Coordinates of C-alpha atoms in Angstrom, one line a residue:
Chain A
M1 CA -0.4 0.0 -0.1
P2 CA 1.6 3.6 -1.0
D3 CA 2.4 5.7 2.0
S4 CA 1.2 9.5 2.1
S5 CA 4.2 10.1 0.2
G6 CA 3.9 7.4 -2.8
S7 CA 6.2 4.7 -1.4
T8 CA 5.3 2.0 -2.5
K9 CA 7.1 -2.1 -2.7
A10 CA 6.7 -3.3 -6.5
L11 CA 8.5 -6.4 -7.9
L12 CA 10.9 -5.7 -10.7
A13 CA 9.9 -7.7 -13.9
R14 CA 11.9 -7.9 -17.0
A15 CA 10.0 -7.4 -20.1
G16 CA 11.2 -7.7 -23.4
D17 CA 14.3 -5.5 -23.7
C18 CA 13.1 -3.6 -20.2
W19 CA 12.4 -3.9 -15.9
C20 CA 9.0 -2.8 -15.3
A21 CA 7.8 -2.3 -11.8
I22 CA 4.8 -4.5 -11.0
P23 CA 3.1 -2.6 -7.6
L24 CA 2.6 -5.6 -5.2
D25 CA -0.8 -4.8 -4.3
D26 CA -1.4 -5.6 -7.9
L27 CA 0.1 -9.0 -7.4
R28 CA -1.4 -11.8 -6.1
R29 CA 0.7 -15.1 -7.3
V30 CA 4.4 -15.5 -9.2
L31 CA 3.9 -18.7 -11.2
P32 CA 6.5 -21.0 -13.6
A33 CA 5.7 -19.5 -16.8
V34 CA 1.8 -21.5 -17.1
K35 CA 1.6 -23.1 -20.3
L36 CA -1.4 -20.5 -22.9
H37 CA -3.7 -21.6 -25.6
P38 CA -3.3 -19.1 -28.0
L39 CA -6.4 -17.0 -28.7
P40 CA -7.1 -17.4 -32.4
G41 CA -7.5 -13.6 -33.8
A42 CA -7.3 -11.5 -30.4
G43 CA -5.0 -9.0 -30.3
W44 CA -2.0 -8.8 -30.2
E45 CA -1.5 -8.1 -26.4
I46 CA -3.2 -11.4 -25.6
A47 CA -0.7 -14.0 -25.1
G48 CA -3.6 -16.4 -24.4
L49 CA -6.2 -18.1 -22.2
A50 CA -4.6 -20.3 -19.9
E51 CA -6.3 -22.8 -16.4
V52 CA -4.6 -22.2 -12.9
D53 CA -5.6 -24.3 -10.0
G54 CA -8.5 -24.7 -11.7
E55 CA -9.9 -21.8 -13.1
P56 CA -9.2 -20.5 -16.7
L57 CA -7.6 -16.9 -16.4
V58 CA -6.6 -14.1 -20.0
V59 CA -2.3 -14.2 -20.3
L60 CA -1.3 -10.5 -21.3
N61 CA 1.8 -10.0 -22.7
L62 CA 3.6 -7.0 -20.8
E63 CA 5.6 -6.6 -23.1
Q64 CA 3.1 -5.0 -25.6
L65 CA 1.6 -2.8 -23.2
V66 CA 4.2 -1.1 -22.1
G67 CA 6.1 -0.8 -25.7
A68 CA 8.8 -2.3 -25.1
P69 CA 10.9 -4.0 -27.6
P70 CA 12.0 -7.3 -27.6
G71 CA 15.5 -8.5 -25.2
A72 CA 16.6 -11.6 -25.0
S73 CA 15.1 -15.1 -24.0
A74 CA 13.5 -15.5 -21.4
D75 CA 14.9 -19.0 -19.0
Y76 CA 12.5 -19.0 -17.1
P77 CA 9.6 -17.1 -17.8
V78 CA 7.2 -16.2 -15.5
T79 CA 2.7 -15.5 -15.1
L80 CA 2.3 -12.7 -12.8
V81 CA -0.9 -12.9 -11.7
V82 CA -2.1 -9.5 -10.8
T83 CA -5.5 -6.9 -10.2
A84 CA -5.9 -5.1 -13.0
G85 CA -8.8 -2.4 -14.7
S86 CA -10.9 -0.1 -12.3
R87 CA -12.6 -3.1 -11.5
R88 CA -9.6 -5.0 -10.3
E89 CA -10.3 -8.5 -12.2
V90 CA -7.9 -11.1 -12.5
I91 CA -5.0 -11.2 -15.3
G92 CA -2.2 -12.8 -16.2
L93 CA 0.5 -10.9 -17.5
S94 CA 3.4 -12.9 -19.7
V95 CA 6.9 -11.9 -18.1
D96 CA 10.7 -12.9 -18.9
E97 CA 12.1 -12.8 -16.1
A98 CA 11.2 -12.0 -12.0
G99 CA 13.4 -9.9 -9.6
D100 CA 13.7 -8.7 -6.9
I101 CA 10.7 -7.1 -4.6
V102 CA 11.9 -3.3 -4.1
Q103 CA 10.8 -0.5 -2.5
L104 CA 9.8 3.0 -4.8
D105 CA 8.9 6.3 -5.1
R106 CA 5.8 6.6 -7.6
S107 CA 5.8 10.4 -7.2
Q108 CA 9.8 10.4 -8.8
A109 CA 8.8 8.2 -11.8
R110 CA 9.1 10.4 -14.7
G111 CA 9.2 10.6 -19.0
D112 CA 6.4 9.8 -21.7
R113 CA 3.9 7.2 -21.0
R114 CA 4.1 4.0 -23.1
G115 CA 0.9 2.0 -22.7
I116 CA -0.1 0.8 -19.1
A117 CA 4.1 2.1 -17.9
V118 CA 3.7 5.6 -16.8
G119 CA 6.9 6.7 -16.8
E120 CA 10.5 5.8 -15.6
L121 CA 13.0 6.0 -12.5
A122 CA 16.0 5.6 -11.3
V123 CA 16.0 1.8 -9.1
G124 CA 19.8 1.2 -8.2
A125 CA 21.6 1.3 -11.1
R126 CA 18.6 0.1 -13.6
V127 CA 15.9 2.3 -15.0
V128 CA 12.6 0.2 -14.3
R129 CA 9.1 1.5 -15.8
L130 CA 6.5 1.9 -13.2
V131 CA 3.7 0.1 -14.6
D132 CA 0.1 1.3 -13.5
L133 CA -2.4 -1.5 -14.0
A134 CA -5.0 0.2 -13.3
R135 CA -4.9 2.0 -16.7
L136 CA -5.8 -1.4 -17.9
G137 CA -9.2 -1.1 -19.3
H138 CA -11.7 1.2 -21.0
E139 CA -12.1 2.9 -17.9
A140 CA -8.7 3.1 -17.2
G141 CA -9.6 7.4 -16.8
P142 CA -7.6 10.7 -18.5
G143 CA -4.1 9.9 -19.3
V144 CA -4.9 6.8 -21.9
G145 CA -4.9 7.2 -25.1
P146 CA -3.0 8.3 -28.5
E147 CA -0.9 10.0 -26.8
S148 CA 0.2 6.7 -24.9
G149 CA 2.2 6.4 -28.2
H150 CA 0.9 3.1 -28.2
G151 CA -2.7 2.9 -28.4
V152 CA -3.8 1.0 -25.5
E153 CA -6.7 2.9 -25.3
H154 CA -8.7 0.2 -26.6
V155 CA -7.0 -2.7 -24.2
Chain B
M1 CA -26.1 -20.5 -18.4
S2 CA -26.8 -23.5 -17.7
G3 CA -27.6 -26.0 -19.4
R4 CA -25.4 -28.3 -21.0
W5 CA -22.1 -27.7 -24.0
L6 CA -20.9 -29.2 -26.8
L7 CA -17.1 -29.0 -26.5
L8 CA -15.5 -29.5 -29.2
R9 CA -11.4 -28.5 -30.8
R10 CA -10.2 -25.4 -33.1
A11 CA -7.3 -23.6 -34.1
E12 CA -5.3 -24.9 -30.6
M13 CA -8.2 -24.1 -27.9
V14 CA -11.0 -26.0 -27.1
W15 CA -14.6 -24.0 -27.7
A16 CA -18.1 -24.7 -26.1
V17 CA -21.5 -24.2 -27.5
P18 CA -24.9 -24.1 -25.7
S19 CA -26.2 -27.9 -26.5
D20 CA -30.1 -26.8 -26.9
V21 CA -28.6 -24.0 -30.2
V22 CA -26.7 -26.7 -32.1
R23 CA -29.6 -28.1 -35.1
A24 CA -27.7 -31.0 -35.9
V25 CA -23.3 -32.0 -36.0
H26 CA -22.3 -33.5 -39.7
R27 CA -19.1 -35.9 -39.1
R28 CA -16.2 -35.0 -41.6
R29 CA -13.2 -36.5 -42.8
K30 CA -11.6 -34.2 -41.0
G31 CA -13.2 -32.6 -38.1
A32 CA -16.8 -32.5 -38.2
E33 CA -19.1 -29.2 -39.1
V34 CA -22.1 -28.5 -36.4
E35 CA -25.0 -26.8 -37.4
L36 CA -26.9 -24.7 -35.4
R37 CA -30.2 -23.3 -34.7
D38 CA -30.1 -20.1 -37.2
S39 CA -28.7 -22.0 -40.0
S40 CA -25.1 -21.0 -39.7
S41 CA -22.3 -23.7 -38.8
L42 CA -19.6 -23.9 -37.4
Q43 CA -16.4 -26.0 -38.4
A44 CA -14.0 -28.4 -35.4
E45 CA -11.3 -30.4 -36.3
E46 CA -12.3 -32.4 -33.2
L47 CA -15.6 -33.3 -31.4
L48 CA -14.8 -34.0 -27.6
E49 CA -17.6 -34.5 -25.6
I50 CA -20.8 -33.3 -24.1
A51 CA -20.9 -31.5 -20.8
S52 CA -23.5 -31.5 -18.4
T53 CA -22.0 -28.9 -17.0
L54 CA -19.7 -25.9 -17.2
D55 CA -18.8 -22.8 -14.4
L56 CA -18.7 -20.2 -16.2
R57 CA -15.6 -17.4 -15.6
P58 CA -16.9 -13.7 -16.9
I59 CA -14.2 -12.6 -19.7
P60 CA -12.5 -9.9 -17.7
S61 CA -13.9 -6.0 -19.4
C62 CA -10.1 -4.4 -19.2
I63 CA -9.2 -6.7 -21.8
P64 CA -9.5 -6.7 -25.7
E65 CA -12.5 -9.3 -25.9
P66 CA -11.4 -12.5 -28.4
P67 CA -13.2 -12.4 -32.1
G68 CA -16.5 -12.8 -32.1
R69 CA -18.9 -12.8 -28.8
V70 CA -18.1 -15.4 -26.1
A71 CA -20.3 -16.0 -23.2
G72 CA -17.3 -16.3 -20.7
M73 CA -15.2 -18.2 -20.3
A74 CA -13.9 -22.2 -18.2
V75 CA -12.2 -25.2 -17.2
W76 CA -12.8 -28.7 -19.0
R77 CA -10.3 -31.4 -17.5
G78 CA -7.5 -29.0 -17.0
Q79 CA -8.1 -27.4 -20.6
P80 CA -8.9 -23.7 -20.8
V81 CA -12.0 -23.7 -22.3
L82 CA -14.0 -20.2 -24.2
C83 CA -17.8 -20.4 -24.5
L84 CA -19.6 -19.0 -27.6
D85 CA -22.4 -17.0 -27.3
P86 CA -24.5 -17.8 -29.9
A87 CA -26.8 -14.8 -30.1
G88 CA -23.7 -12.8 -31.2
T89 CA -20.9 -12.7 -33.5
L90 CA -19.6 -16.1 -34.0
P91 CA -15.3 -16.0 -34.6
P92 CA -14.8 -16.4 -38.2
V93 CA -11.7 -18.9 -36.8
L94 CA -14.8 -21.7 -36.2
L95 CA -16.5 -20.7 -39.1
E96 CA -13.6 -21.2 -41.9
S97 CA -13.3 -25.2 -43.0
P98 CA -9.9 -26.9 -40.9
T99 CA -7.6 -27.2 -43.5
T100 CA -7.2 -30.5 -44.7
A101 CA -4.4 -32.8 -46.0
L102 CA -5.1 -34.1 -49.1
A103 CA -2.5 -35.2 -51.2
P104 CA -1.3 -33.4 -54.3
G105 CA -4.7 -33.2 -57.5
E106 CA -6.8 -34.6 -55.1
V107 CA -10.1 -33.0 -54.1
E108 CA -12.6 -33.2 -51.1
D109 CA -16.4 -33.6 -52.5
S110 CA -18.8 -31.1 -51.0
D111 CA -19.8 -33.2 -48.0
G112 CA -16.0 -33.0 -47.0
R113 CA -15.2 -36.3 -47.7
H114 CA -11.6 -37.6 -49.6
P115 CA -12.8 -39.4 -53.5
R116 CA -11.1 -42.9 -52.1
E117 CA -14.0 -42.9 -49.7

Protein backbone atom coordinates (compact mmCIF):
# COMPACT_ATOMS: atom_id res chain seq x y z
CA MET A 1 0.00 0.00 0.00
CA PRO A 2 1.53 3.31 -1.01
CA ASP A 3 1.93 5.72 1.87
CA SER A 4 1.13 9.43 1.73
CA SER A 5 4.56 10.16 0.28
CA GLY A 6 3.97 7.84 -2.72
CA SER A 7 6.38 5.19 -1.51
CA THR A 8 5.36 1.67 -2.42
CA LYS A 9 6.79 -1.81 -2.79
CA ALA A 10 7.01 -3.33 -6.25
CA LEU A 11 8.22 -6.46 -7.97
CA LEU A 12 10.70 -5.88 -10.78
CA ALA A 13 9.93 -7.94 -13.86
CA ARG A 14 11.66 -8.02 -17.22
CA ALA A 15 9.47 -7.64 -20.27
CA GLY A 16 11.49 -7.80 -23.44
CA ASP A 17 14.32 -5.30 -23.11
CA CYS A 18 12.68 -3.38 -20.24
CA TRP A 19 12.50 -3.84 -16.52
CA CYS A 20 9.11 -2.92 -15.13
CA ALA A 21 7.92 -2.27 -11.59
CA ILE A 22 4.66 -4.03 -10.67
CA PRO A 23 3.22 -2.63 -7.42
CA LEU A 24 2.75 -5.40 -4.87
CA ASP A 25 -0.76 -4.10 -4.21
CA ASP A 26 -1.72 -5.49 -7.63
CA LEU A 27 0.23 -8.72 -7.41
CA ARG A 28 -1.48 -11.96 -6.38
CA ARG A 29 0.94 -14.69 -7.40
CA VAL A 30 4.16 -15.36 -9.27
CA LEU A 31 4.15 -18.66 -11.19
CA PRO A 32 6.48 -20.43 -13.57
CA ALA A 33 5.19 -19.61 -17.05
CA VAL A 34 1.82 -21.29 -17.47
CA LYS A 35 0.85 -23.20 -20.57
CA LEU A 36 -0.89 -20.83 -22.93
CA HIS A 37 -3.59 -21.58 -25.46
CA PRO A 38 -3.49 -18.85 -28.10
CA LEU A 39 -6.73 -17.12 -28.93
CA PRO A 40 -7.08 -17.12 -32.71
CA GLY A 41 -7.38 -13.62 -34.09
CA ALA A 42 -7.23 -11.95 -30.69
CA GLY A 43 -5.42 -8.67 -30.12
CA TRP A 44 -1.65 -8.66 -30.04
CA GLU A 45 -1.67 -7.88 -26.32
CA ILE A 46 -3.27 -11.23 -25.47
CA ALA A 47 -0.75 -13.99 -24.98
CA GLY A 48 -3.43 -16.62 -24.55
CA LEU A 49 -5.82 -18.39 -22.23
CA ALA A 50 -4.54 -20.60 -19.43
CA GLU A 51 -5.73 -22.77 -16.59
CA VAL A 52 -4.47 -22.03 -13.09
CA ASP A 53 -5.72 -24.09 -10.18
CA GLY A 54 -8.89 -25.02 -12.02
CA GLU A 55 -9.72 -21.46 -13.01
CA PRO A 56 -9.43 -19.93 -16.48
CA LEU A 57 -7.01 -17.03 -16.78
CA VAL A 58 -6.55 -14.56 -19.60
CA VAL A 59 -2.84 -13.83 -19.93
CA LEU A 60 -1.57 -10.60 -21.48
CA ASN A 61 1.89 -9.87 -22.78
CA LEU A 62 3.51 -7.20 -20.60
CA GLU A 63 6.13 -6.50 -23.26
CA GLN A 64 3.36 -5.34 -25.60
CA LEU A 65 1.48 -3.46 -22.90
CA VAL A 66 4.42 -1.24 -22.02
CA GLY A 67 5.75 -0.89 -25.56
CA ALA A 68 9.02 -2.61 -24.75
CA PRO A 69 11.42 -3.66 -27.48
CA PRO A 70 12.20 -7.38 -27.70
CA GLY A 71 14.92 -8.55 -25.34
CA ALA A 72 16.98 -11.61 -24.62
CA SER A 73 15.18 -14.92 -24.69
CA ALA A 74 13.74 -15.91 -21.36
CA ASP A 75 15.48 -18.67 -19.41
CA TYR A 76 12.94 -18.63 -16.61
CA PRO A 77 9.77 -16.97 -17.89
CA VAL A 78 7.04 -16.42 -15.36
CA THR A 79 3.38 -15.58 -15.23
CA LEU A 80 2.28 -12.89 -12.82
CA VAL A 81 -1.29 -13.16 -11.56
CA VAL A 82 -2.44 -9.61 -10.93
CA THR A 83 -5.50 -7.46 -10.48
CA ALA A 84 -6.05 -4.89 -13.20
CA GLY A 85 -8.46 -2.33 -14.52
CA SER A 86 -10.81 -0.17 -12.53
CA ARG A 87 -12.67 -3.29 -11.37
CA ARG A 88 -9.48 -4.95 -10.22
CA GLU A 89 -10.18 -8.08 -12.24
CA VAL A 90 -7.76 -10.98 -12.12
CA ILE A 91 -5.61 -11.47 -15.21
CA GLY A 92 -2.20 -12.91 -15.98
CA LEU A 93 0.87 -11.11 -17.26
CA SER A 94 3.46 -12.96 -19.28
CA VAL A 95 6.97 -11.71 -18.43
CA ASP A 96 10.47 -12.89 -19.22
CA GLU A 97 11.97 -12.81 -15.75
CA ALA A 98 11.05 -11.88 -12.20
CA GLY A 99 13.55 -9.90 -10.18
CA ASP A 100 13.75 -8.22 -6.80
CA ILE A 101 11.10 -6.63 -4.67
CA VAL A 102 12.03 -3.00 -4.13
CA GLN A 103 10.77 0.08 -2.37
CA LEU A 104 10.20 2.97 -4.74
CA ASP A 105 8.62 6.37 -4.85
CA ARG A 106 5.91 6.75 -7.47
CA SER A 107 6.26 10.52 -7.43
CA GLN A 108 9.78 10.14 -8.84
CA ALA A 109 8.50 8.59 -12.09
CA ARG A 110 9.41 10.76 -15.06
CA GLY A 111 9.11 10.65 -18.83
CA ASP A 112 6.50 9.66 -21.35
CA ARG A 113 3.71 7.25 -20.73
CA ARG A 114 4.10 4.10 -22.77
CA GLY A 115 0.98 1.98 -22.70
CA ILE A 116 0.32 1.15 -19.08
CA ALA A 117 3.77 2.36 -18.05
CA VAL A 118 3.33 5.78 -16.45
CA GLY A 119 6.96 6.82 -16.37
CA GLU A 120 10.47 5.71 -15.59
CA LEU A 121 12.53 5.89 -12.43
CA ALA A 122 15.89 4.74 -11.25
CA VAL A 123 16.08 1.69 -9.01
CA GLY A 124 19.68 1.05 -8.11
CA ALA A 125 21.60 0.88 -11.36
CA ARG A 126 18.49 0.17 -13.40
CA VAL A 127 15.94 2.40 -15.04
CA VAL A 128 12.55 0.73 -14.68
CA ARG A 129 9.13 1.52 -16.08
CA LEU A 130 6.47 1.96 -13.44
CA VAL A 131 3.34 0.01 -14.38
CA ASP A 132 -0.13 1.23 -13.46
CA LEU A 133 -2.46 -1.71 -14.00
CA ALA A 134 -5.52 0.40 -13.21
CA ARG A 135 -4.98 2.01 -16.63
CA LEU A 136 -5.83 -1.25 -18.35
CA GLY A 137 -9.28 -1.12 -19.90
CA HIS A 138 -11.81 1.40 -21.06
CA GLU A 139 -12.30 2.82 -17.58
CA ALA A 140 -8.64 3.62 -17.19
CA GLY A 141 -9.34 7.33 -16.94
CA PRO A 142 -7.60 10.42 -18.23
CA GLY A 143 -4.21 10.03 -19.80
CA VAL A 144 -4.90 6.80 -21.64
CA GLY A 145 -5.27 7.57 -25.28
CA PRO A 146 -3.53 8.11 -28.56
CA GLU A 147 -1.04 10.45 -26.93
CA SER A 148 0.42 7.47 -25.17
CA GLY A 149 1.79 6.48 -28.56
CA HIS A 150 1.10 2.81 -28.06
CA GLY A 151 -2.59 2.59 -28.68
CA VAL A 152 -3.67 1.02 -25.43
CA GLU A 153 -6.86 3.03 -25.16
CA HIS A 154 -8.78 0.04 -26.48
CA VAL A 155 -7.22 -2.41 -24.03
CA MET B 1 -25.72 -19.98 -18.20
CA SER B 2 -26.93 -23.45 -17.33
CA GLY B 3 -27.48 -26.46 -19.54
CA ARG B 4 -25.29 -28.71 -21.57
CA TRP B 5 -22.42 -27.69 -23.78
CA LEU B 6 -21.00 -29.29 -26.88
CA LEU B 7 -17.23 -29.14 -26.63
CA LEU B 8 -15.10 -29.04 -29.72
CA ARG B 9 -11.50 -28.30 -30.58
CA ARG B 10 -10.46 -25.77 -33.17
CA ALA B 11 -7.22 -23.86 -33.66
CA GLU B 12 -5.56 -25.17 -30.47
CA MET B 13 -8.52 -24.00 -28.39
CA VAL B 14 -11.44 -25.82 -26.82
CA TRP B 15 -14.73 -24.11 -27.59
CA ALA B 16 -18.07 -24.75 -25.91
CA VAL B 17 -21.37 -24.35 -27.75
CA PRO B 18 -24.68 -24.37 -25.85
CA SER B 19 -26.27 -27.65 -26.88
CA ASP B 20 -29.73 -26.12 -27.20
CA VAL B 21 -28.63 -24.10 -30.21
CA VAL B 22 -27.18 -27.11 -32.01
CA ARG B 23 -29.40 -28.52 -34.72
CA ALA B 24 -27.16 -31.24 -36.08
CA VAL B 25 -23.62 -32.51 -36.14
CA HIS B 26 -22.09 -33.86 -39.33
CA ARG B 27 -18.88 -35.80 -39.08
CA ARG B 28 -16.42 -35.13 -41.82
CA ARG B 29 -13.27 -36.89 -42.82
CA LYS B 30 -11.37 -34.02 -41.27
CA GLY B 31 -13.28 -33.05 -38.15
CA ALA B 32 -16.94 -32.17 -38.03
CA GLU B 33 -19.46 -29.54 -38.97
CA VAL B 34 -21.82 -28.30 -36.26
CA GLU B 35 -25.05 -26.91 -37.68
CA LEU B 36 -26.80 -24.35 -35.51
CA ARG B 37 -30.48 -23.54 -35.31
CA ASP B 38 -29.93 -20.20 -37.03
CA SER B 39 -28.58 -22.15 -40.02
CA SER B 40 -25.01 -21.05 -39.46
CA SER B 41 -22.45 -23.78 -39.00
CA LEU B 42 -19.17 -24.21 -37.17
CA GLN B 43 -16.19 -26.14 -38.38
CA ALA B 44 -14.46 -28.27 -35.76
CA GLU B 45 -11.25 -30.21 -35.97
CA GLU B 46 -12.42 -32.59 -33.28
CA LEU B 47 -15.60 -33.20 -31.33
CA LEU B 48 -14.76 -33.76 -27.68
CA GLU B 49 -17.72 -34.26 -25.41
CA ILE B 50 -21.09 -33.02 -24.28
CA ALA B 51 -20.49 -31.49 -20.88
CA SER B 52 -23.37 -31.23 -18.47
CA THR B 53 -21.90 -28.36 -16.52
CA LEU B 54 -19.28 -25.71 -17.04
CA ASP B 55 -18.39 -23.21 -14.37
CA LEU B 56 -18.59 -20.11 -16.49
CA ARG B 57 -16.40 -17.11 -15.69
CA PRO B 58 -16.74 -13.71 -17.35
CA ILE B 59 -14.05 -12.46 -19.67
CA PRO B 60 -12.33 -9.61 -17.79
CA SER B 61 -13.67 -6.32 -19.05
CA CYS B 62 -10.24 -4.70 -19.00
CA ILE B 63 -8.95 -6.75 -21.92
CA PRO B 64 -9.90 -6.80 -25.57
CA GLU B 65 -12.36 -9.62 -26.17
CA PRO B 66 -11.44 -12.43 -28.50
CA PRO B 67 -12.96 -12.18 -31.97
CA GLY B 68 -16.65 -12.86 -32.08
CA ARG B 69 -18.73 -12.83 -28.98
CA VAL B 70 -18.09 -15.23 -26.15
CA ALA B 71 -20.28 -15.81 -23.14
CA GLY B 72 -17.32 -16.46 -20.92
CA MET B 73 -14.52 -18.84 -20.17
CA ALA B 74 -14.26 -22.04 -18.18
CA VAL B 75 -12.01 -24.99 -17.53
CA TRP B 76 -12.70 -28.50 -18.78
CA ARG B 77 -10.36 -31.36 -17.86
CA GLY B 78 -7.57 -28.96 -17.10
CA GLN B 79 -7.91 -27.04 -20.33
CA PRO B 80 -9.23 -23.52 -20.71
CA VAL B 81 -12.44 -23.26 -22.71
CA LEU B 82 -14.06 -20.36 -24.53
CA CYS B 83 -17.83 -20.53 -24.30
CA LEU B 84 -19.73 -19.13 -27.26
CA ASP B 85 -22.60 -16.75 -27.04
CA PRO B 86 -24.70 -17.87 -30.02
CA ALA B 87 -26.50 -14.52 -30.06
CA GLY B 88 -23.27 -12.83 -31.03
CA THR B 89 -21.06 -12.90 -34.05
CA LEU B 90 -19.29 -16.20 -34.30
CA PRO B 91 -15.49 -16.13 -34.30
CA PRO B 92 -14.27 -16.27 -37.91
CA VAL B 93 -11.91 -19.12 -37.13
CA LEU B 94 -14.89 -21.37 -36.41
CA LEU B 95 -16.49 -20.59 -39.75
CA GLU B 96 -13.51 -21.57 -41.84
CA SER B 97 -12.95 -25.13 -42.94
CA PRO B 98 -10.11 -26.89 -41.15
CA THR B 99 -7.00 -27.29 -43.20
CA THR B 100 -7.02 -30.63 -44.91
CA ALA B 101 -4.06 -32.70 -45.89
CA LEU B 102 -4.94 -34.07 -49.29
CA ALA B 103 -2.35 -35.36 -51.68
CA PRO B 104 -1.51 -33.08 -54.62
CA GLY B 105 -4.30 -33.09 -57.16
CA GLU B 106 -6.85 -34.59 -54.79
CA VAL B 107 -10.01 -32.73 -53.86
CA GLU B 108 -12.74 -33.32 -51.34
CA ASP B 109 -16.37 -33.45 -52.35
CA SER B 110 -18.92 -31.02 -50.95
CA ASP B 111 -19.36 -33.16 -47.84
CA GLY B 112 -15.67 -33.03 -47.15
CA ARG B 113 -15.25 -36.66 -48.06
CA HIS B 114 -12.10 -37.93 -49.61
CA PRO B 115 -12.48 -39.07 -53.24
CA ARG B 116 -11.36 -42.58 -52.28
CA GLU B 117 -14.13 -42.93 -49.73
